[in-house]
Amino acid sequence: MGQTTQAVIDRYDRYVMGTYVRSPLAFAKGKGSRVWDVEGREYLDLFPGWGVSGLGHNHPFVMRAIRSQAGRLIHLSNTYYHPLQWRAAKALVDVSFDGKVFFCNSGAEAVEGAIKLVRRWGNGRHEMIVMEQSFHGRTMGALSATGQPKHQEGFEPLLPGFVRVPYGDLEAIRAAVTSKTCAVLLEPIQGEGGLRIGSGPFLQGVRRLCDEQKLLLIADEVQTGMGRTGTMFAYQQSGIEPDVMLLAKTLGGGFPIGAIVAKRAVADVLTPGTHATTYGGSPLGCACILAVFEAIEREELLGRVNTLSPYIMKRLAEMQQRHAFIREVRGRGFMIGIELSLDGRPLVEACRAKRVLINCTQGRVLRLLPAMTITKAQLERGLSVLEEVFDQCRVTS
Ligand SMILES: *Cc1c(COP(=O)(O)O)cnc(C)c1O
């Protein structure tokens, strides 16, 4: 590739804003769950694209869709109609609930749109109840909705109108409702917040409360959506339906695209001229969404996730048996957290040294978001590396 990792890092230091905590790795190529660095070393990626590459890197269907659509029409302004946009919208509605879709370009942008949507729907009521430890993105509205002060420091004043309650605490939500409340925003499983799973009774209780109080329930499925948890959307596992659902990450199979799906009556409050985004729902982006759906269906990826997930959980449970510092292993489908009683970051580095990429969130929760296309052999290799790293950890701790 002509450049060493260090040379790439040096150029970043000079030319790219230092907004990210980065690992000292520079990648040039990816395929499925494998990535190759600029010096040709191969890594196994158990956290592809921070959840974006849910089909793995460069899924053939997505590549084919991009190549063929790029030859026809890459972008079209929303002044006009394009047949792929309704198809992508219908594909989403067909697997969720009867509603309509607004396309945007990222998770944060979906959250921003939802804030506008529910405020308009609220017609004077504007408060949203949000969860502690939540993560909804970095733009000002999404940041204000986020329940982690560490992300907000230095950026005040935030957008007003967000009332924060502990995740999982239905009574706290009930107590937070005022005559100004219009919606409850939550992740069915908190990703960045430490892989915290909203229980069925909690989510059902929130649904009932929203119905009683005439509030909209907004599910942020940016990380959990599109099959990651073993069902197309995580909310489906608790037998409820949100009024609004937010998507991004895996939705475009690597191509940046986000979406708001809202029940029909709610969606209709955004009348012409009330909301827009120039790139939203481009033919290229919509072709990617359709390719992702095609892959999930044709490769039976939900079935794969549901078959392989118990195997991962079993292996991790065995590791937990042997190591007291593994406090809890939890997850749904291919969204897995390993909570430790010690700092997880050195373990991420130890895995990296063995050429396996994982993540750590909230300091102590190792997070795996493997691609739904990962092979059993790849999973096995990743888990053995994790096991070795845990075993070494016992020796040194
Ligand atoms: C990643 C994420 C977002 C923000 O998405 P961006 O595309 O980075 O703006 C919002 N909500 C959840 C739950 C996420 O995981």
Short mmCIF file of C-alpha atoms and ligand atoms in Angstrom, two decimals:
data_model
loop_
_atom_site.label_atom_id
_atom_site.label_comp_id
_atom_site.label_asym_id
_atom_site.label_seq_id
_atom_site.Cartn_x
_atom_site.Cartn_y
_atom_site.Cartn_z
CA MET A 1 0.00 0.00 0.00
CA GLY A 2 3.06 2.20 -0.01
CA GLN A 3 2.71 3.66 3.46
CA THR A 4 3.56 2.42 6.89
CA THR A 5 1.08 2.65 9.71
CA GLN A 6 3.27 5.23 11.43
CA ALA A 7 3.39 7.41 8.32
CA VAL A 8 -0.40 7.41 8.15
CA ILE A 9 -0.69 8.28 11.83
CA ASP A 10 1.79 11.15 11.40
CA ARG A 11 -0.24 12.63 8.54
CA TYR A 12 -3.42 12.38 10.59
CA ASP A 13 -1.73 14.25 13.40
CA ARG A 14 -0.96 17.00 10.97
CA TYR A 15 -4.10 17.19 8.86
CA VAL A 16 -7.05 15.54 10.60
CA MET A 17 -8.82 16.99 13.62
CA GLY A 18 -8.07 15.05 16.74
CA THR A 19 -11.67 14.38 17.70
CA TYR A 20 -11.35 10.61 18.02
CA VAL A 21 -9.56 8.29 20.38
CA ARG A 22 -7.88 6.09 17.79
CA SER A 23 -6.06 2.78 17.96
CA PRO A 24 -2.66 2.83 16.24
CA LEU A 25 -3.87 0.80 13.26
CA ALA A 26 -4.37 1.91 9.67
CA PHE A 27 -6.50 -0.29 7.45
CA ALA A 28 -6.59 -0.50 3.70
CA LYS A 29 -9.04 -3.26 2.87
CA GLY A 30 -11.86 -5.32 4.29
CA LYS A 31 -13.89 -8.38 3.38
CA GLY A 32 -16.54 -9.88 5.63
CA SER A 33 -15.12 -10.08 9.13
CA ARG A 34 -11.53 -9.63 7.98
CA VAL A 35 -9.59 -6.40 7.51
CA TRP A 36 -6.05 -5.84 6.32
CA ASP A 37 -3.82 -3.05 7.51
CA VAL A 38 -1.69 -0.88 5.25
CA GLU A 39 1.24 -3.20 5.86
CA GLY A 40 -0.75 -6.25 4.81
CA ARG A 41 -1.46 -7.77 8.23
CA GLU A 42 -4.83 -9.46 8.60
CA TYR A 43 -7.17 -8.83 11.54
CA LEU A 44 -10.40 -10.44 12.62
CA ASP A 45 -12.99 -7.72 13.18
CA LEU A 46 -15.53 -8.45 15.90
CA PHE A 47 -16.63 -4.81 15.98
CA PRO A 48 -16.89 -3.93 12.30
CA GLY A 49 -17.53 -0.28 11.63
CA TRP A 50 -18.77 0.45 15.16
CA GLY A 51 -21.92 -1.46 14.26
CA VAL A 52 -22.23 -0.07 10.74
CA SER A 53 -20.81 -3.07 8.92
CA GLY A 54 -23.41 -5.49 10.23
CA LEU A 55 -23.18 -7.49 7.01
CA GLY A 56 -19.40 -7.48 7.26
CA HIS A 57 -17.08 -5.29 5.25
CA ASN A 58 -17.85 -4.97 1.56
CA HIS A 59 -20.77 -7.31 1.38
CA PRO A 60 -21.08 -8.48 -2.26
CA PHE A 61 -24.74 -7.41 -2.51
CA VAL A 62 -23.92 -3.91 -1.28
CA MET A 63 -20.92 -3.64 -3.60
CA ARG A 64 -23.04 -4.78 -6.52
CA ALA A 65 -25.81 -2.31 -5.66
CA ILE A 66 -23.35 0.57 -5.41
CA ARG A 67 -21.62 -0.30 -8.65
CA SER A 68 -24.79 -0.69 -10.62
CA GLN A 69 -26.64 2.31 -9.15
CA ALA A 70 -23.57 4.56 -9.49
CA GLY A 71 -23.73 3.88 -13.20
CA ARG A 72 -27.34 5.10 -13.36
CA LEU A 73 -27.94 7.91 -10.89
CA ILE A 74 -25.98 8.63 -7.72
CA HIS A 75 -27.95 11.53 -6.32
CA LEU A 76 -31.31 13.10 -6.99
CA SER A 77 -32.77 16.02 -5.10
CA ASN A 78 -35.92 15.46 -3.13
CA THR A 79 -37.65 17.91 -5.47
CA TYR A 80 -38.23 14.81 -7.59
CA TYR A 81 -39.39 11.24 -7.16
CA HIS A 82 -37.22 8.16 -7.54
CA PRO A 83 -38.51 4.56 -7.55
CA LEU A 84 -35.85 3.27 -5.15
CA GLN A 85 -36.87 5.63 -2.35
CA TRP A 86 -40.39 4.28 -2.04
CA ARG A 87 -39.06 0.74 -2.31
CA ALA A 88 -36.61 1.28 0.53
CA ALA A 89 -39.36 2.93 2.61
CA LYS A 90 -41.76 0.08 1.90
CA ALA A 91 -39.11 -2.49 2.79
CA LEU A 92 -38.74 -0.83 6.21
CA VAL A 93 -42.47 -0.48 6.84
CA ASP A 94 -43.11 -4.08 5.74
CA VAL A 95 -40.89 -5.42 8.53
CA SER A 96 -41.83 -2.92 11.26
CA PHE A 97 -45.21 -1.19 11.54
CA ASP A 98 -47.66 0.69 9.39
CA GLY A 99 -45.99 4.03 8.91
CA LYS A 100 -43.96 6.31 6.72
CA VAL A 101 -40.25 6.92 6.40
CA PHE A 102 -38.01 9.96 6.31
CA PHE A 103 -34.49 9.29 5.05
CA CYS A 104 -31.42 11.07 6.33
CA ASN A 105 -27.72 10.34 6.54
CA SER A 106 -26.77 9.34 10.06
CA GLY A 107 -28.05 8.29 13.45
CA ALA A 108 -27.75 11.74 14.96
CA GLU A 109 -29.68 13.18 12.06
CA ALA A 110 -32.48 10.67 12.62
CA VAL A 111 -32.60 11.76 16.27
CA GLU A 112 -32.67 15.44 15.25
CA GLY A 113 -35.55 14.77 12.88
CA ALA A 114 -37.42 12.86 15.57
CA ILE A 115 -37.06 15.79 17.98
CA LYS A 116 -38.67 18.07 15.42
CA LEU A 117 -41.31 15.50 14.56
CA VAL A 118 -42.46 14.95 18.14
CA ARG A 119 -42.37 18.66 19.00
CA ARG A 120 -44.63 19.38 16.09
CA TRP A 121 -46.85 16.49 16.98
CA GLY A 122 -46.88 17.68 20.62
CA ASN A 123 -48.37 20.96 19.46
CA GLY A 124 -47.12 22.95 22.45
CA ARG A 125 -45.95 20.00 24.52
CA HIS A 126 -42.22 19.73 23.91
CA GLU A 127 -40.55 17.78 26.72
CA MET A 128 -38.99 14.42 26.02
CA ILE A 129 -38.13 11.92 28.72
CA VAL A 130 -34.72 10.39 28.00
CA MET A 131 -32.62 7.79 29.77
CA GLU A 132 -29.45 8.08 31.79
CA GLN A 133 -26.44 6.51 30.06
CA SER A 134 -28.21 6.79 26.72
CA PHE A 135 -26.39 7.71 23.55
CA HIS A 136 -28.14 9.43 20.66
CA GLY A 137 -25.35 11.19 18.76
CA ARG A 138 -23.17 14.28 18.78
CA THR A 139 -25.14 17.06 17.08
CA MET A 140 -26.64 19.57 19.49
CA GLY A 141 -30.16 18.13 19.69
CA ALA A 142 -29.01 14.52 19.83
CA LEU A 143 -26.31 15.48 22.32
CA SER A 144 -28.89 17.19 24.51
CA ALA A 145 -31.00 14.01 24.44
CA THR A 146 -27.97 11.91 25.36
CA GLY A 147 -27.79 10.88 29.01
CA GLN A 148 -24.04 11.03 29.49
CA PRO A 149 -22.74 14.32 30.92
CA LYS A 150 -19.18 13.48 29.81
CA HIS A 151 -20.22 14.03 26.18
CA GLN A 152 -21.96 17.31 26.97
CA GLU A 153 -19.29 19.09 28.98
CA GLY A 154 -18.18 22.33 27.43
CA PHE A 155 -21.01 22.45 24.92
CA GLU A 156 -23.66 24.10 27.05
CA PRO A 157 -26.18 25.57 26.76
CA LEU A 158 -27.86 22.42 25.56
CA LEU A 159 -31.23 22.29 23.85
CA PRO A 160 -33.83 22.48 26.64
CA GLY A 161 -36.74 20.11 27.08
CA PHE A 162 -35.04 16.81 27.99
CA VAL A 163 -35.83 15.19 31.30
CA ARG A 164 -33.45 12.41 32.29
CA VAL A 165 -34.44 9.33 34.27
CA PRO A 166 -32.60 6.08 35.15
CA TYR A 167 -32.84 3.44 32.41
CA GLY A 168 -35.17 0.61 33.33
CA ASP A 169 -37.06 2.61 35.94
CA LEU A 170 -40.68 2.78 34.85
CA GLU A 171 -41.81 4.63 37.98
CA ALA A 172 -39.20 7.33 37.36
CA ILE A 173 -40.61 7.83 33.88
CA ARG A 174 -44.13 8.01 35.24
CA ALA A 175 -43.04 10.59 37.82
CA ALA A 176 -41.28 12.67 35.17
CA VAL A 177 -44.37 13.14 33.00
CA THR A 178 -45.69 16.70 33.05
CA SER A 179 -48.30 18.57 31.03
CA LYS A 180 -45.43 19.49 28.69
CA THR A 181 -44.24 15.94 27.98
CA CYS A 182 -44.70 14.71 24.43
CA ALA A 183 -42.46 11.64 24.14
CA VAL A 184 -40.21 9.03 25.69
CA LEU A 185 -36.97 8.28 23.83
CA LEU A 186 -35.04 5.12 24.60
CA GLU A 187 -32.76 2.47 23.16
CA PRO A 188 -34.29 -1.03 23.59
CA ILE A 189 -30.72 -2.06 24.43
CA GLN A 190 -28.27 0.67 25.36
CA GLY A 191 -25.13 0.26 23.29
CA GLU A 192 -22.64 2.96 24.25
CA GLY A 193 -24.25 3.03 27.70
CA GLY A 194 -22.73 -0.35 28.54
CA LEU A 195 -24.85 -2.92 26.77
CA ARG A 196 -27.79 -2.53 29.11
CA ILE A 197 -30.86 -4.47 28.09
CA GLY A 198 -34.32 -3.02 28.53
CA SER A 199 -36.40 -5.85 30.01
CA GLY A 200 -39.67 -6.93 28.41
CA PRO A 201 -41.74 -5.73 31.40
CA PHE A 202 -39.95 -2.36 31.35
CA LEU A 203 -40.53 -1.77 27.66
CA GLN A 204 -44.14 -2.99 27.91
CA GLY A 205 -44.68 -0.72 30.88
CA VAL A 206 -43.31 2.27 28.97
CA ARG A 207 -45.59 1.43 26.08
CA ARG A 208 -48.64 1.32 28.37
CA LEU A 209 -47.64 4.55 30.08
CA CYS A 210 -47.20 6.29 26.73
CA ASP A 211 -50.66 5.12 25.68
CA GLU A 212 -52.24 6.31 28.95
CA GLN A 213 -50.52 9.68 28.86
CA LYS A 214 -50.74 10.13 25.08
CA LEU A 215 -46.98 10.26 24.62
CA LEU A 216 -45.01 9.02 21.67
CA LEU A 217 -42.60 6.16 22.27
CA ILE A 218 -39.46 6.61 20.21
CA ALA A 219 -37.14 3.62 19.87
CA ASP A 220 -33.58 4.53 18.95
CA GLU A 221 -32.63 1.37 17.05
CA VAL A 222 -29.61 2.94 15.38
CA GLN A 223 -27.33 0.30 16.91
CA THR A 224 -29.81 -2.51 17.59
CA GLY A 225 -31.70 -2.41 14.30
CA MET A 226 -31.51 -4.43 11.09
CA GLY A 227 -31.10 -7.87 12.60
CA ARG A 228 -28.26 -7.23 15.03
CA THR A 229 -30.16 -8.62 18.02
CA GLY A 230 -31.67 -11.64 16.26
CA THR A 231 -34.93 -9.97 15.27
CA MET A 232 -35.11 -7.29 12.63
CA PHE A 233 -35.59 -4.71 15.39
CA ALA A 234 -34.90 -5.16 19.09
CA TYR A 235 -38.30 -3.81 20.19
CA GLN A 236 -39.92 -6.82 18.54
CA GLN A 237 -38.57 -9.08 21.29
CA SER A 238 -40.76 -7.46 23.91
CA GLY A 239 -43.97 -7.57 21.89
CA ILE A 240 -44.40 -3.82 21.74
CA GLU A 241 -44.44 -1.32 18.92
CA PRO A 242 -42.90 2.13 19.14
CA ASP A 243 -44.58 5.11 17.46
CA VAL A 244 -41.29 6.22 15.98
CA MET A 245 -38.17 4.22 15.22
CA LEU A 246 -34.74 5.58 14.36
CA LEU A 247 -32.25 3.70 12.22
CA ALA A 248 -28.76 4.12 10.79
CA LYS A 249 -25.56 2.06 11.20
CA THR A 250 -26.28 -1.34 9.54
CA LEU A 251 -29.13 0.18 7.51
CA GLY A 252 -26.89 1.14 4.60
CA GLY A 253 -24.46 -1.78 4.86
CA GLY A 254 -21.58 0.70 5.16
CA PHE A 255 -23.08 3.50 3.13
CA PRO A 256 -24.08 6.45 5.33
CA ILE A 257 -27.83 6.53 5.60
CA GLY A 258 -30.33 6.96 8.41
CA ALA A 259 -34.09 6.74 8.65
CA ILE A 260 -37.04 7.74 10.78
CA VAL A 261 -39.98 5.38 10.62
CA ALA A 262 -43.11 6.89 12.16
CA LYS A 263 -46.68 5.69 12.45
CA ARG A 264 -48.83 7.20 9.78
CA ALA A 265 -50.73 9.75 11.90
CA VAL A 266 -47.49 10.93 13.49
CA ALA A 267 -45.55 11.07 10.22
CA ASP A 268 -48.20 13.27 8.65
CA VAL A 269 -47.44 16.22 10.96
CA LEU A 270 -44.27 16.83 8.93
CA THR A 271 -45.94 18.55 6.02
CA PRO A 272 -44.08 19.84 2.95
CA GLY A 273 -41.37 22.31 3.89
CA THR A 274 -41.16 21.37 7.59
CA HIS A 275 -38.10 19.12 7.41
CA ALA A 276 -35.46 18.25 4.85
CA THR A 277 -31.94 17.09 4.23
CA THR A 278 -30.24 17.50 0.89
CA TYR A 279 -28.67 14.04 0.63
CA GLY A 280 -31.51 12.10 2.26
CA GLY A 281 -32.79 9.03 0.47
CA SER A 282 -30.50 9.28 -2.52
CA PRO A 283 -30.86 6.58 -5.18
CA LEU A 284 -27.43 5.23 -4.18
CA GLY A 285 -28.31 5.12 -0.48
CA CYS A 286 -31.68 3.49 -1.12
CA ALA A 287 -30.06 0.89 -3.37
CA CYS A 288 -27.82 0.04 -0.42
CA ILE A 289 -30.78 -0.35 1.95
CA LEU A 290 -32.44 -2.72 -0.50
CA ALA A 291 -29.19 -4.68 -0.82
CA VAL A 292 -29.02 -5.01 2.98
CA PHE A 293 -32.58 -6.36 3.09
CA GLU A 294 -31.79 -8.73 0.25
CA ALA A 295 -28.73 -10.04 2.08
CA ILE A 296 -30.60 -10.50 5.38
CA GLU A 297 -33.29 -12.46 3.58
CA ARG A 298 -31.30 -14.48 1.04
CA GLU A 299 -28.50 -15.38 3.44
CA GLU A 300 -30.97 -16.01 6.27
CA LEU A 301 -28.91 -13.82 8.54
CA LEU A 302 -31.45 -13.65 11.38
CA GLY A 303 -31.34 -17.45 11.54
CA ARG A 304 -27.54 -17.36 11.60
CA VAL A 305 -27.51 -14.83 14.41
CA ASN A 306 -29.98 -16.89 16.42
CA THR A 307 -28.03 -20.09 15.83
CA LEU A 308 -24.59 -18.72 16.59
CA SER A 309 -25.46 -16.36 19.43
CA PRO A 310 -26.14 -19.14 21.99
CA TYR A 311 -22.76 -20.64 21.11
CA ILE A 312 -21.02 -17.31 21.80
CA MET A 313 -22.93 -16.86 25.04
CA LYS A 314 -22.08 -20.40 26.15
CA ARG A 315 -18.37 -19.93 25.47
CA LEU A 316 -18.36 -16.61 27.29
CA ALA A 317 -20.27 -18.09 30.22
CA GLU A 318 -17.56 -20.76 30.50
CA MET A 319 -14.93 -18.04 30.60
CA GLN A 320 -16.92 -16.24 33.25
CA GLN A 321 -16.92 -19.41 35.38
CA ARG A 322 -13.15 -19.39 35.41
CA HIS A 323 -12.56 -15.68 35.99
CA ALA A 324 -14.02 -13.77 38.89
CA PHE A 325 -13.24 -10.46 37.18
CA ILE A 326 -15.90 -11.23 34.55
CA ARG A 327 -18.93 -9.89 36.35
CA GLU A 328 -21.58 -10.49 33.76
CA VAL A 329 -22.03 -11.63 30.19
CA ARG A 330 -25.16 -10.27 28.55
CA GLY A 331 -26.59 -9.56 25.16
CA ARG A 332 -29.09 -10.37 22.48
CA GLY A 333 -28.13 -11.95 19.20
CA PHE A 334 -24.88 -10.41 18.00
CA MET A 335 -24.90 -7.52 20.44
CA ILE A 336 -22.84 -8.74 23.35
CA GLY A 337 -21.35 -7.13 26.43
CA ILE A 338 -18.88 -8.59 28.90
CA GLU A 339 -18.88 -6.55 32.07
CA LEU A 340 -15.61 -6.70 34.00
CA SER A 341 -14.62 -5.59 37.45
CA LEU A 342 -11.47 -4.09 35.95
CA ASP A 343 -10.48 -1.66 33.21
CA GLY A 344 -11.30 -3.30 29.89
CA ARG A 345 -9.07 -1.17 27.70
CA PRO A 346 -5.86 -3.15 28.23
CA LEU A 347 -7.81 -6.25 27.19
CA VAL A 348 -8.86 -4.55 23.97
CA GLU A 349 -5.17 -3.84 23.35
CA ALA A 350 -4.20 -7.39 24.18
CA CYS A 351 -6.77 -8.68 21.66
CA ARG A 352 -5.46 -6.21 19.12
CA ALA A 353 -1.92 -7.54 19.62
CA LYS A 354 -3.37 -10.93 18.71
CA ARG A 355 -5.07 -9.35 15.70
CA VAL A 356 -8.63 -9.41 16.92
CA LEU A 357 -10.62 -6.18 17.09
CA ILE A 358 -13.15 -5.63 19.86
CA ASN A 359 -14.46 -2.58 21.73
CA CYS A 360 -14.77 -1.45 25.31
CA THR A 361 -17.50 0.95 26.44
CA GLN A 362 -18.01 2.66 29.80
CA GLY A 363 -14.49 1.61 30.77
CA ARG A 364 -15.42 -1.87 31.91
CA VAL A 365 -17.74 -3.40 29.36
CA LEU A 366 -16.15 -5.25 26.47
CA ARG A 367 -18.44 -5.07 23.50
CA LEU A 368 -18.73 -7.42 20.54
CA LEU A 369 -20.86 -6.51 17.53
CA PRO A 370 -19.78 -9.20 15.06
CA ALA A 371 -21.00 -9.10 11.49
CA MET A 372 -24.09 -11.22 10.93
CA THR A 373 -22.14 -12.95 8.16
CA ILE A 374 -19.26 -14.07 10.37
CA THR A 375 -18.36 -17.76 10.01
CA LYS A 376 -18.37 -20.16 12.93
CA ALA A 377 -14.63 -20.71 12.44
CA GLN A 378 -13.99 -16.97 12.65
CA LEU A 379 -16.12 -16.71 15.77
CA GLU A 380 -14.26 -19.61 17.29
CA ARG A 381 -10.94 -17.98 16.60
CA GLY A 382 -12.10 -14.68 18.08
CA LEU A 383 -13.41 -16.38 21.19
CA SER A 384 -10.19 -18.35 21.72
CA VAL A 385 -8.19 -15.15 21.50
CA LEU A 386 -10.51 -13.55 24.03
CA GLU A 387 -10.07 -16.60 26.23
CA GLU A 388 -6.26 -16.38 26.00
CA VAL A 389 -6.42 -12.71 26.88
CA PHE A 390 -8.63 -13.44 29.91
CA ASP A 391 -6.28 -16.23 30.99
CA GLN A 392 -3.25 -13.95 30.77
CA CYS A 393 -5.16 -11.35 32.71
CA ARG A 394 -5.54 -13.74 35.63
CA VAL A 395 -1.78 -14.38 35.66
CA THR A 396 -0.90 -10.69 35.78
CA SER A 397 -3.67 -9.44 38.06
C1 LIG B 1 -24.29 5.45 16.93
C2 LIG B 1 -25.57 5.83 17.55
C3 LIG B 1 -26.20 7.06 17.29
C4 LIG B 1 -25.53 8.14 16.47
O1 LIG B 1 -25.33 7.76 15.16
P1 LIG B 1 -24.36 8.62 14.22
O2 LIG B 1 -24.55 8.01 12.86
O3 LIG B 1 -22.98 8.44 14.76
O4 LIG B 1 -24.78 10.03 14.28
C5 LIG B 1 -27.44 7.30 17.83
N1 LIG B 1 -28.05 6.39 18.60
C6 LIG B 1 -27.49 5.20 18.89
C7 LIG B 1 -28.23 4.22 19.74
C8 LIG B 1 -26.22 4.88 18.39
O5 LIG B 1 -25.66 3.71 18.70
#
